[in-house]
Coordinates of C-alpha atoms and ligand atoms in Angstrom, one line a residue:
X767 CA 0.1 0.0 -0.2
X768 CA 1.4 3.5 -1.2
X769 CA 0.8 6.0 1.3
X770 CA 0.9 9.8 1.5
X771 CA 1.3 11.5 4.6
X772 CA 1.2 15.0 6.0
X773 CA 2.7 16.8 9.4
X774 CA 2.2 20.9 9.9
X775 CA 1.6 20.3 14.1
X776 CA 4.2 22.3 14.9
X777 CA 6.6 24.9 12.5
X778 CA 7.8 21.7 10.7
X779 CA 6.1 21.6 7.0
X780 CA 6.3 17.6 5.3
X781 CA 5.2 14.9 2.9
X782 CA 6.6 11.4 3.1
X783 CA 5.3 8.4 0.6
X784 CA 6.1 5.2 1.6
X785 CA 5.4 2.1 0.0
X786 CA 4.1 0.1 3.2
X787 CA 3.9 -3.8 3.7
X788 CA 2.4 -5.7 6.3
X789 CA 6.1 -8.0 7.9
X790 CA 6.4 -10.5 10.5
X791 CA 4.8 -8.8 13.8
X792 CA 4.6 -5.6 12.5
X793 CA 5.0 -3.7 8.7
X794 CA 8.0 -3.0 6.3
X795 CA 8.0 0.5 4.9
X796 CA 9.8 1.6 2.0
X797 CA 10.5 6.0 2.1
X798 CA 9.7 6.8 -1.4
X799 CA 9.4 10.2 -1.0
X800 CA 10.5 12.2 2.4
X801 CA 9.5 16.3 2.6
X802 CA 10.6 18.2 4.8
X803 CA 10.6 22.2 4.8
X804 CA 11.3 23.5 9.0
X805 CA 9.9 27.1 10.0
X806 CA 12.4 27.7 12.9
X807 CA 14.6 30.7 10.8
X808 CA 11.0 32.5 10.8
X809 CA 10.4 31.9 14.4
X810 CA 14.0 32.5 15.5
X811 CA 13.7 35.9 15.6
X812 CA 10.9 35.8 18.4
X813 CA 12.7 32.6 20.7
X814 CA 9.5 30.5 19.6
X815 CA 6.9 29.2 17.4
X816 CA 4.1 32.3 16.9
X817 CA 1.0 30.0 15.5
X818 CA -0.4 32.3 13.2
X819 CA 2.3 32.7 11.8
X820 CA 3.2 28.9 11.4
X821 CA -0.2 28.8 9.6
X822 CA 0.7 31.0 7.5
X823 CA 4.0 29.3 6.1
X824 CA 2.4 26.4 5.6
X825 CA 0.1 27.4 3.7
X826 CA 2.5 29.0 1.5
X827 CA 4.8 25.9 1.7
X828 CA 2.5 22.8 1.3
X829 CA 1.8 22.7 -2.4
X830 CA 5.7 23.0 -3.0
X831 CA 7.2 20.1 -0.1
X832 CA 3.8 18.1 -1.5
X833 CA 5.4 18.1 -5.1
X834 CA 8.9 17.6 -3.7
X835 CA 8.1 14.3 -2.1
X836 CA 5.2 12.9 -4.6
X837 CA 8.7 13.7 -7.2
X838 CA 11.1 12.2 -5.6
X839 CA 8.8 8.8 -5.2
X840 CA 8.5 9.4 -9.0
X841 CA 5.2 9.7 -8.9
X842 CA 4.3 13.3 -10.8
X843 CA 3.1 12.6 -14.2
X844 CA 2.3 15.4 -16.5
X845 CA -2.0 15.9 -17.1
X846 CA -4.0 16.6 -19.6
X847 CA -7.4 16.2 -17.7
X848 CA -9.3 19.2 -16.0
X849 CA -11.1 19.0 -12.4
X850 CA -13.9 18.5 -12.5
X851 CA -15.7 21.8 -11.3
X852 CA -18.6 20.1 -9.1
X853 CA -15.2 19.4 -7.2
X854 CA -12.9 22.6 -7.5
X855 CA -16.3 24.2 -5.9
X856 CA -15.8 21.5 -2.8
X857 CA -11.8 22.3 -3.1
X858 CA -12.1 26.4 -2.6
X859 CA -14.8 25.5 0.1
X860 CA -12.9 23.2 2.3
X861 CA -9.6 25.7 1.9
X862 CA -11.8 28.8 1.4
X863 CA -9.4 29.9 4.7
X864 CA -6.6 29.1 3.4
X865 CA -7.4 30.6 -0.5
X866 CA -3.1 30.8 -1.7
X867 CA -3.2 26.9 -0.7
X868 CA -6.0 26.9 -2.5
X869 CA -5.1 28.6 -6.1
X870 CA -1.6 27.4 -5.4
X871 CA -2.5 23.4 -4.7
X872 CA -5.6 23.5 -8.0
X873 CA -2.5 25.1 -10.2
X874 CA -1.1 22.2 -9.6
X875 CA -3.4 19.6 -9.8
X876 CA -4.8 20.6 -13.2
X877 CA -1.5 19.6 -14.5
X878 CA -0.7 17.2 -12.1
X879 CA -2.0 12.8 -13.6
X880 CA -3.8 11.5 -9.6
X881 CA -0.9 9.9 -8.2
X882 CA -0.8 5.9 -7.7
X883 CA -0.7 6.0 -3.9
X884 CA -4.1 4.6 -1.5
X885 CA -4.7 6.4 0.7
X886 CA -3.5 9.9 2.8
X887 CA -2.7 10.0 6.8
X888 CA -3.1 13.1 7.9
X889 CA -2.3 14.5 11.9
X890 CA -4.8 15.9 12.9
X891 CA -3.5 16.8 16.8
X892 CA -2.0 17.5 19.1
X893 CA -0.4 20.5 18.2
X894 CA -1.3 24.6 17.2
X895 CA -4.8 24.5 16.0
X896 CA -4.2 26.5 13.7
X897 CA -0.9 24.9 11.6
X898 CA -2.9 22.0 11.7
X899 CA -5.6 22.8 10.4
X900 CA -4.0 23.9 7.1
X901 CA -2.8 19.7 7.5
X902 CA -6.5 18.6 8.2
X903 CA -7.8 21.0 5.2
X904 CA -5.1 19.0 2.8
X905 CA -5.5 16.2 2.8
X906 CA -9.6 16.6 3.0
X907 CA -8.4 18.2 -0.3
X908 CA -6.0 15.9 -2.2
X909 CA -9.4 13.4 -1.1
X910 CA -11.7 14.5 -3.3
X911 CA -9.1 16.0 -6.0
X912 CA -7.7 12.6 -6.6
X913 CA -10.7 10.4 -4.7
X914 CA -8.7 8.3 -1.8
X915 CA -9.4 7.5 1.3
X916 CA -8.3 9.3 4.7
X917 CA -6.5 8.3 7.5
X918 CA -6.4 10.2 11.2
X919 CA -3.1 9.9 13.4
X920 CA -2.6 11.5 16.3
X921 CA 0.6 13.2 16.2
X922 CA 2.1 11.5 19.7
X923 CA 1.0 7.8 17.9
X924 CA 3.6 9.2 15.1
X925 CA 6.3 9.8 17.5
X926 CA 6.1 6.5 19.3
X927 CA 5.7 4.6 15.9
X928 CA 9.4 6.5 15.4
X929 CA 10.9 5.5 18.5
X930 CA 9.9 1.6 16.9
X931 CA 11.2 2.0 14.0
X932 CA 14.7 0.2 12.7
X933 CA 15.9 1.7 9.6
X934 CA 18.5 -0.4 6.4
X935 CA 19.4 2.5 4.3
X936 CA 15.5 3.0 2.5
X937 CA 14.0 1.0 4.5
X938 CA 12.3 0.9 7.9
X939 CA 10.7 -1.8 9.7
X940 CA 8.9 -2.1 12.9
X941 CA 8.5 -5.3 15.2
X942 CA 6.4 -6.1 17.5
X943 CA 7.8 -4.7 20.9
X944 CA 7.4 -6.5 24.6
X945 CA 3.3 -5.1 25.7
X946 CA 2.7 -3.1 27.1
X947 CA 4.9 -0.7 26.2
X948 CA 5.5 2.9 27.8
X949 CA 6.3 5.6 25.7
X950 CA 8.3 8.7 27.1
X951 CA 7.0 11.4 24.8
X952 CA 9.5 14.3 25.4
X953 CA 8.6 17.7 22.6
X954 CA 8.3 21.6 22.6
X955 CA 4.9 20.7 22.8
X956 CA 4.6 17.4 25.3
X957 CA 5.8 15.6 28.1
X958 CA 3.5 12.8 28.7
X959 CA 3.3 9.1 29.9
X960 CA 1.4 6.5 27.4
X961 CA 1.5 3.2 28.3
X962 CA 1.0 1.4 24.5
X963 CA -1.0 -2.7 26.1
X964 CA -1.1 -2.9 22.7
X965 CA -1.0 -2.0 18.4
X966 CA -3.2 1.4 18.3
X967 CA -4.2 0.7 22.0
X968 CA -3.1 3.9 24.9
X969 CA -3.2 4.6 28.2
X970 CA -1.5 8.2 29.7
X971 CA -0.4 7.3 32.7
X972 CA 1.4 11.0 33.3
X973 CA 1.4 14.4 31.7
X974 CA 3.3 17.8 32.2
X975 CA 0.8 20.2 34.2
X976 CA 2.9 23.4 33.3
X977 CA 5.8 23.3 30.8
X978 CA 6.7 20.6 27.9
X979 CA 10.4 19.8 28.8
X980 CA 11.3 21.0 25.5
X981 CA 9.6 24.3 26.6
X982 CA 11.8 24.7 29.2
X983 CA 14.7 24.1 27.4
X984 CA 14.1 27.0 24.6
X985 CA 12.9 29.2 28.0
X986 CA 16.5 28.5 29.5
X987 CA 18.2 29.0 26.1
X988 CA 16.6 32.0 26.4
X989 CA 17.5 33.7 29.8
X990 CA 21.0 32.5 28.5
X991 CA 21.0 34.1 26.0
X992 CA 21.3 31.2 23.8
X993 CA 19.1 30.9 19.7
X994 CA 16.0 29.6 19.4
X995 CA 15.3 26.1 19.5
X996 CA 17.4 26.2 23.1
X997 CA 17.4 22.4 23.4
X998 CA 20.3 21.6 20.9
X999 CA 22.1 24.3 23.1
X1000 CA 22.0 24.0 26.1
X1001 CA 23.4 20.5 25.4
X1002 CA 26.1 22.0 23.6
X1003 CA 27.3 23.9 25.9
X1004 CA 26.7 21.8 29.1
X1005 CA 28.4 19.2 27.4
X1006 CA 31.5 21.8 27.7
X1007 CA 31.0 22.2 31.3
X1008 CA 30.8 18.3 31.3
X1009 CA 34.2 17.3 30.0
X1010 CA 35.7 20.6 32.4
X1011 CA 35.0 17.4 35.6
X1012 CA 34.7 19.8 38.0
X1013 CA 31.3 20.7 40.7
X1014 CA 29.2 23.4 38.6
X1015 CA 28.4 25.2 41.9
X1016 CA 24.8 25.1 41.0
X1017 CA 21.9 22.9 42.9
X1018 CA 18.2 22.9 40.6
X1019 CA 15.2 21.7 42.1
X1020 CA 14.0 18.2 40.9
X1021 CA 10.6 19.3 40.3
X1022 CA 8.2 16.3 41.9
X1023 CA 10.2 13.7 42.1
X1024 CA 8.7 13.0 45.3
X1025 CA 5.3 13.1 45.0
X1026 CA 3.6 9.9 43.6
X1027 CA 1.6 10.5 40.8
X1028 CA 3.8 10.6 37.3
X1029 CA 3.3 13.9 36.3
X1030 CA 5.1 16.1 35.7
X1031 CA 5.9 20.0 36.3
X1032 CA 9.0 21.9 34.5
X1033 CA 7.7 25.8 35.4
X1034 CA 8.9 25.9 38.0
X1035 CA 12.9 24.8 36.5
X1036 CA 12.5 27.5 34.0
X1037 CA 11.7 30.0 37.1
X1038 CA 14.9 28.6 39.6
X1039 CA 17.1 29.5 37.2
X1040 CA 15.8 32.7 36.1
X1041 CA 16.5 33.6 39.9
X1042 CA 19.7 32.1 40.0
X1043 CA 20.4 34.8 36.7
X1044 CA 18.3 37.7 39.1
X1045 CA 21.2 40.3 39.9
X1046 CA 23.9 39.4 37.4
X1047 CA 23.4 41.9 34.7
X1048 CA 26.9 40.2 34.0
X1049 CA 27.3 35.6 33.8
X1050 CA 31.1 34.0 31.8
X1051 CA 30.4 31.4 29.4
X1052 CA 32.3 29.1 32.0
X1053 CA 28.8 30.1 34.8
X1054 CA 26.3 29.5 31.7
X1055 CA 27.8 26.3 30.9
X1056 CA 27.8 25.0 34.1
X1057 CA 24.4 26.1 34.6
X1058 CA 22.7 24.2 31.7
X1059 CA 25.1 21.4 32.7
X1060 CA 23.0 21.4 36.6
X1061 CA 19.6 22.4 34.7
X1062 CA 20.0 19.0 32.4
X1063 CA 21.6 17.0 34.6
X1064 CA 17.9 18.3 36.9
X1065 CA 15.7 17.8 33.2
X1066 CA 17.9 14.0 32.8
X1067 CA 17.4 12.4 36.6
X1068 CA 13.1 14.0 36.8
X1069 CA 12.2 12.2 33.7
X1070 CA 13.8 9.2 35.0
X1071 CA 13.0 9.3 38.3
X1072 CA 9.4 10.1 37.0
X1073 CA 9.6 7.2 34.3
X1074 CA 11.0 4.3 36.5
X1075 CA 7.4 5.1 38.5
X1076 CA 5.5 4.0 35.6
X1077 CA 7.4 1.4 35.0
X1078 CA 6.9 -0.4 38.2
X1079 CA 3.3 1.2 38.0
X1080 CA 2.7 -0.2 35.0
X1081 CA 4.8 -3.0 34.4
X1082 CA 6.2 -2.1 31.4
X1083 CA 8.5 -4.2 29.5
X1084 CA 9.2 -1.9 27.2
X1085 CA 10.6 1.7 26.8
X1086 CA 10.0 4.3 24.2
X1087 CA 11.4 7.6 24.0
X1088 CA 9.8 10.0 21.8
X1089 CA 9.7 13.5 20.4
X1090 CA 12.2 15.9 19.8
X1091 CA 14.1 16.3 23.4
X1092 CA 14.3 12.4 22.7
X1093 CA 17.2 13.4 20.8
X1094 CA 19.5 14.5 24.2
X1095 CA 22.2 12.2 24.4
X1096 CA 22.4 13.1 28.1
X1097 CA 18.8 12.2 29.0
X1098 CA 19.8 9.0 26.7
X1099 CA 22.8 8.0 28.9
X1100 CA 21.3 8.2 31.9
X1101 CA 18.4 6.5 30.7
X1102 CA 20.9 3.7 29.6
X1103 CA 22.8 3.5 32.2
X1104 CA 19.4 3.4 34.9
X1105 CA 18.1 0.5 33.1
X1106 CA 20.7 -1.5 32.4
X1107 CA 20.9 -0.9 36.8
X1108 CA 17.8 -1.1 37.4
X1109 CA 15.6 -2.8 35.3
X1110 CA 17.7 -4.1 33.0
X1111 CA 14.8 -7.1 31.2
X1112 CA 13.3 -3.6 29.6
X1113 CA 14.5 -2.8 26.3
X1114 CA 15.1 0.9 25.5
X1115 CA 14.1 2.4 21.7
X1116 CA 14.9 5.3 21.0
X1117 CA 14.4 6.9 17.0
X1118 CA 17.0 7.2 14.4
X1119 CA 18.1 11.1 15.6
X1120 CA 16.1 12.5 11.9
X1121 CA 12.5 10.6 13.5
X1122 CA 12.9 12.1 16.6
X1123 CA 12.5 15.6 16.0
X1124 CA 8.6 16.2 13.9
X1125 CA 8.5 14.9 10.3
X1126 CA 5.5 13.4 8.2
X1127 CA 7.3 9.6 7.6
X1128 CA 6.0 8.8 10.8
X1129 CA 3.0 10.1 10.1
X1130 CA 3.1 7.8 7.7
X1131 CA 4.5 4.4 9.9
X1132 CA 1.3 5.1 12.1
X1133 CA -0.6 6.1 9.7
X1134 CA -0.2 2.2 7.8
X1135 CA -1.6 0.6 10.8
X1136 CA -4.5 2.4 10.1
X1137 CA -5.4 1.9 7.4
X1138 CA -4.9 -1.8 7.0
X1139 CA -6.9 -2.2 9.7
X1140 CA -9.5 0.0 7.5
X1141 CA -9.8 2.8 9.9
X1142 CA -10.7 5.5 7.2
X1143 CA -12.1 9.0 8.6
X1144 CA -15.0 10.3 6.7
X1145 CA -14.1 13.6 4.8
X1146 CA -16.9 15.5 6.6
X1147 CA -16.3 15.2 10.6
X1148 CA -12.4 14.7 9.9
X1149 CA -11.4 18.2 12.2
X1150 CA -8.2 19.4 13.6
X1151 CA -7.9 18.3 17.4
X1152 CA -5.3 20.7 19.6
X1153 CA -5.7 19.1 22.0
X1154 CA -6.8 16.1 21.0
X1155 CA -5.8 12.6 23.2
X1156 CA -4.3 9.4 22.9
X1157 CA -7.2 6.2 23.7
Ligands
LIG1325 O1 9.4 16.9 18.6 P1 9.5 18.6 17.9 O2 10.2 18.5 17.8 O3 8.4 19.5 18.2 C1 7.5 19.5 19.2 O4 6.1 18.7 18.9 O5 7.7 20.0 19.9 O6 10.9 18.6 19.6 C2 11.0 20.2 19.0 C3 11.9 20.8 20.5 C4 12.6 21.9 20.8 O7 11.7 22.3 22.0 C5 14.0 21.3 21.4 O8 14.7 22.7 21.9 C6 14.1 20.4 22.1 O9 12.7 19.4 20.5 N1 14.9 19.8 21.4 C7 15.7 19.0 22.3 C8 16.9 18.7 21.7 N2 17.3 18.7 19.9 C9 15.7 19.0 19.7 N3 16.4 19.5 23.2 C10 17.3 18.6 24.5 N4 18.4 18.6 23.3 C11 18.5 18.0 22.1 N5 19.8 17.3 22.1
LIG1326 ZN1 5.9 16.4 17.9

């Protein structure tokens, strides 16, 4: 089955084409096309992602990104057919809030044969609503133009499937892990512990009560005068302090580690950094590195303690880590070390680096599991939902 996958929950405009097939205890995928445009440069000036700006950028960039993924997949052929006026008008209606996208899409579709794909998977949420709607409406428009079924994918489910993917050049395979599996999903928008009871069966075990962990990285980076996105910057300078092998001299809290839930709170950690910096108009590079180091240690330890609690409560046999923050090497090292010491029977899965941040491939990975069960979405009721929960 060939699947076109669309992702626009935050600041990445992404389209992928996957050739999906069943494999023993799972599935195998060939990546035929993968196009991704990051808006990081647009948002950097503001130190974070602005939803209406993200929406505008998605609307402007989706057609070129779509065309590029399909061209890479060699699925674009010139057309001589015209679009049925009734379909043209329905597409115009679906994209009435995105007139530029409607115009670009109709012009492109007029010149392009219906590609040889079987279904269209799209991120329906969670994420930034205005951004999500652009992808959902594009998917609906394509479903009408090409007469292909729609598959609705939860973005967090995409991160879970990415963590399960094993890569061999152009091919990804996903094999059933030992269930139940626990997924720690850490990104700029989310911090959650989700129990994966079986394929496509989820239960929320814990979540952040305020900031997401990636958001804390980004905010602390800003306090330290580092550019957005802050996660990789903090990691970079924390590593410099770690290499010096001397005490940081700073102590930051490990928020909520002793309460007996699996919930997180990261807003206090950011505030603690703010207080550390108060009354210090100038801080040296060395001090910055030490603060970044202590912050990263505090985050890694807090994430581990909560995850350890959740492993104990759920009896999970597999641990998956997904989302942009799972690219953090210190967090991965702490988890590998603690697991080998405390939970040697639990296997750890972290996505290949390029699959940690938002992308459309992971939406296709999860989308295929729905599509092969014929779980298709209804074009009239499918909607973007910024707070969509996994169930
Ligand atoms: O999953 P993602 O690309 O987008 C969201 O869904 O939010 O995650 C982006 C987040 C940003 O907050 C970024 O600072 C963080 O992931 N991040 C990192 C690292 N690389 C990206 N945080 C810590 N360490 C990293 N190496
Ligand atoms: Zn994400």
